[in-house]
Amino acid sequence: MLIAGNWKMNKTTSETAEFCSSLKRRVDGLAGSVDISVFPPFTSLPAAVTGLADSEIAVGAQNVHWANEGPFTGEVSPPMLRELGVYAAIVGHSERRHHFGETDDMVALRAAGALEAGLFVIACVGETEIERETGEMQNVLRRQVGALSHDDRLVIAYEPVWAIGTGKTATPDQVREAHEFIKSLLDVPVLYGGSVTPGNCQDLLILDGVDGALVGGASLDLDTFGSICELAASRS
Ligand code: PGA
C-alpha cells in the first residue's frame, strides 16, 4: 500500500524542511505497513531529500522531462532528479494535461524517459465529468493507459478529473470499476486520487484493486496526511 502526497505548487524550501521534520516523527513506526512518499515542487526537493534522509519516507518530483539534457527551457531531466536523491516522478497529472496541454504522447515519453533512468513513475489517468456523463470513460482510460507500457517501476493513479480538488470523491463502486478496467489494460498497481481525506480513505483503501492513494490537498497538513498514512497502515 502506497500513500503519495502531491503537494502541487505549495511549500517553500523552509516550509518543506519544517514539514518533513514533523512528518518523520508523525509517521514514525509505520514503516513496513505502508510506503509513504511526498512530491514537493522542484525547488523544495533538496530540502525534502535532506530532511527525510534518515527516514523511510521517499521523495518524488511532480513532473520530469524525457531527455537527459538539452534545449528544453523550464524542464528538469531524470538524471538531475536522480542526482538529488529523488526516487520517483509523477507524469500526466490532469493539471499538466489541462493547464499545460500535455498529450498522451508527451506523457508516454516522460514516463519512458524516467523509467529508463531508473526512477519510479506514477502516471495519472482519469476522465472529466463530461466524458463520464457521455459514456466515454472507458475510451478515455483506454487511450491514456494504452500510451503506457508495462514496467515493474510503473504505478498508475486513477484520478477522475471531476474529483480533484473539488471535495467530490468517486464512490467505492466507481473506483472499483475504474481500477478493474485499468488493471485489465495494464497489470500494474493502481492508486486512487481525487479529494482523498481521512474520512473517505477507509472505504476506498479496503477495495480490491486499490493499491494506495495519491493525495493532493490533504497531504499539505501534517495531521490530515499523518492520519491517512495511519489508516492505510492499519489496512495493509
Ligand atoms: P486532491 O488532489 O486530493 O486535492 O483532490 C489529488 C491530486 O491532484 O493528485
XYZ file of C-alpha atoms and ligand atoms in Angstrom:
245
model
C 0.000 0.000 0.000
C 1.436 3.342 -1.111
C 0.346 6.757 0.128
C 1.788 9.534 -2.022
C 1.392 13.212 -1.188
C 1.242 15.526 -4.208
C 1.967 18.967 -2.845
C 1.366 20.724 -6.179
C 2.663 24.344 -6.112
C 2.837 24.558 -2.320
C 5.558 24.778 0.353
C 8.759 26.759 0.033
C 12.141 25.313 0.991
C 11.856 26.408 4.611
C 8.253 25.206 4.900
C 9.346 21.876 3.414
C 12.191 21.460 5.915
C 9.833 22.136 8.818
C 7.077 19.873 7.483
C 9.451 16.973 6.782
C 10.958 17.046 10.234
C 7.458 16.885 11.774
C 6.212 14.259 9.284
C 9.066 11.917 10.187
C 8.012 11.993 13.825
C 4.290 11.772 12.986
C 4.573 8.570 10.924
C 7.426 7.009 12.853
C 6.672 3.328 13.325
C 4.509 2.906 10.226
C 7.382 1.742 8.022
C 6.767 -1.815 6.909
C 2.989 -1.380 6.963
C 2.697 1.378 4.359
C 5.016 3.037 1.843
C 4.900 6.811 2.179
C 6.224 9.344 -0.308
C 5.964 13.087 -0.825
C 6.110 15.044 -4.085
C 7.196 18.638 -3.360
C 7.773 21.321 -6.030
C 11.182 21.129 -7.766
C 12.696 23.921 -5.665
C 11.846 22.107 -2.433
C 13.196 18.698 -3.470
C 16.691 19.159 -1.930
C 15.162 20.198 1.418
C 12.829 17.192 1.360
C 15.579 14.732 0.423
C 17.834 16.083 3.182
C 15.045 16.330 5.739
C 13.830 12.771 5.119
C 17.229 11.141 4.562
C 17.102 9.256 7.863
C 13.523 8.055 7.364
C 11.623 5.546 5.214
C 9.674 8.357 3.519
C 10.629 8.688 -0.138
C 10.745 11.852 -2.219
C 9.470 12.264 -5.770
C 9.053 15.063 -8.309
C 5.769 16.281 -9.804
C 6.984 16.084 -13.398
C 10.053 15.099 -15.412
C 11.304 15.556 -18.972
C 12.208 12.569 -21.140
C 15.618 13.787 -22.358
C 18.722 13.708 -20.202
C 19.695 17.255 -21.212
C 19.126 19.766 -23.985
C 17.275 22.880 -25.144
C 14.091 22.432 -23.093
C 13.656 25.665 -21.139
C 11.839 25.190 -17.863
C 12.148 21.396 -17.821
C 14.052 19.086 -15.455
C 15.651 15.814 -16.560
C 15.686 12.350 -14.971
C 19.447 12.385 -14.162
C 19.045 15.776 -12.481
C 16.440 14.234 -10.193
C 18.432 11.059 -9.609
C 21.498 13.028 -8.562
C 19.411 14.878 -5.968
C 18.312 11.599 -4.415
C 14.787 11.739 -5.830
C 13.316 8.263 -6.393
C 10.188 8.874 -8.480
C 8.218 11.269 -10.653
C 4.549 11.895 -11.332
C 3.698 12.219 -15.028
C 0.480 13.168 -16.787
C -1.270 14.785 -13.851
C -4.582 16.213 -15.077
C -3.414 19.723 -14.168
C -0.479 19.216 -16.561
C -2.794 17.816 -19.216
C -5.437 20.548 -18.864
C -3.487 23.711 -17.979
C -0.318 22.962 -19.931
C -1.618 20.978 -22.885
C 0.247 17.746 -22.208
C -0.793 14.988 -24.583
C -0.800 11.220 -24.161
C 2.322 11.081 -26.349
C 4.188 13.530 -24.111
C 3.092 11.646 -21.007
C 4.306 8.387 -22.552
C 7.675 9.958 -23.398
C 8.037 11.370 -19.893
C 7.201 8.004 -18.332
C 9.586 6.093 -20.600
C 12.463 8.554 -20.044
C 12.041 8.475 -16.274
C 11.783 4.674 -16.112
C 14.818 4.312 -18.365
C 16.792 6.500 -15.954
C 15.795 4.304 -13.018
C 13.063 6.435 -11.480
C 9.737 5.023 -10.304
C 6.802 6.629 -12.126
C 3.248 7.462 -11.069
C 1.323 8.062 -14.296
C -2.037 9.786 -13.798
C -5.118 8.971 -15.832
C -8.780 9.876 -15.439
C -11.868 11.132 -17.207
C -13.572 14.535 -16.974
C -17.155 14.899 -15.795
C -18.433 15.361 -19.365
C -16.537 12.279 -20.523
C -18.108 10.235 -17.727
C -21.587 11.612 -18.412
C -21.341 10.894 -22.125
C -20.230 7.311 -21.569
C -16.664 7.976 -22.729
C -14.889 6.955 -19.541
C -13.589 3.624 -20.781
C -12.456 5.088 -24.111
C -10.526 7.832 -22.321
C -8.877 5.391 -19.928
C -8.101 3.012 -22.793
C -6.384 5.823 -24.696
C -4.450 7.186 -21.683
C -3.375 3.799 -20.314
C -2.728 2.484 -23.840
C 0.009 5.094 -24.253
C 1.975 3.475 -21.400
C 3.979 0.257 -21.330
C 4.309 -2.229 -18.520
C 7.249 -1.722 -16.185
C 7.970 -3.015 -12.695
C 8.537 0.570 -11.558
C 5.328 1.954 -13.091
C 2.288 2.763 -10.961
C -0.928 4.281 -12.324
C -3.023 6.786 -10.387
C -6.699 6.820 -11.319
C -7.764 10.406 -10.705
C -11.172 11.302 -12.110
C -10.756 14.960 -13.054
C -14.125 15.888 -11.527
C -12.918 14.629 -8.126
C -9.620 16.545 -7.999
C -9.660 19.403 -5.515
C -13.462 19.522 -5.629
C -14.427 17.633 -2.487
C -16.365 15.179 -4.705
C -14.907 11.722 -4.212
C -15.692 8.823 -6.509
C -17.916 6.219 -4.847
C -16.419 2.832 -3.948
C -18.324 1.271 -6.882
C -16.964 3.843 -9.324
C -13.432 3.339 -8.013
C -13.695 -0.466 -8.116
C -14.978 -0.402 -11.681
C -12.293 2.008 -12.932
C -9.432 0.204 -11.188
C -10.573 -3.170 -12.536
C -10.752 -1.734 -16.030
C -7.287 -0.131 -15.787
C -5.754 -3.356 -14.475
C -7.360 -5.285 -17.355
C -5.417 -2.961 -19.701
C -2.112 -2.908 -17.817
C -1.243 -5.107 -14.868
C 0.360 -2.560 -12.525
C -0.518 -1.173 -9.073
C -3.276 1.459 -9.241
C -3.672 4.304 -6.732
C -6.874 6.302 -6.311
C -6.677 10.098 -6.279
C -9.284 12.830 -6.008
C -10.323 14.590 -2.783
C -8.947 11.805 -0.560
C -9.351 12.618 3.143
C -9.038 10.671 6.411
C -12.849 10.470 6.318
C -13.210 8.744 2.958
C -9.943 6.851 2.548
C -11.059 3.963 4.770
C -13.846 2.996 2.363
C -11.543 3.266 -0.645
C -8.367 1.641 0.625
C -10.147 -1.603 1.537
C -11.291 -2.167 -2.056
C -9.704 -4.903 -4.132
C -7.651 -3.263 -6.839
C -6.868 -0.139 -4.810
C -3.157 -0.215 -4.059
C -2.957 3.140 -2.310
C -3.787 6.801 -2.765
C -2.392 9.904 -4.414
C -3.365 12.664 -2.014
C -3.361 16.342 -3.014
C -4.836 18.972 -0.704
C -4.967 16.661 2.318
C -1.233 15.937 2.048
C -0.332 19.533 2.931
C -1.475 19.280 6.526
C 0.570 17.187 8.915
C -2.297 15.730 10.929
C -4.503 15.030 7.948
C -1.737 13.353 5.948
C -0.488 11.524 9.042
C -3.993 10.167 9.691
C -4.328 8.929 6.102
C -0.962 7.142 6.431
C -2.059 5.555 9.730
C -5.366 4.385 8.252
C -3.532 2.911 5.260
C -1.078 1.115 7.553
C -3.956 -0.403 9.511
C -5.479 -1.758 6.248
C -2.270 -3.334 4.956
P -6.830 16.403 -4.277
O -5.734 16.243 -5.437
O -6.574 15.306 -3.283
O -6.600 17.779 -3.735
O -8.163 16.252 -4.928
C -5.325 14.977 -5.879
C -4.303 15.140 -6.965
O -4.438 16.099 -7.751
O -3.360 14.346 -7.091
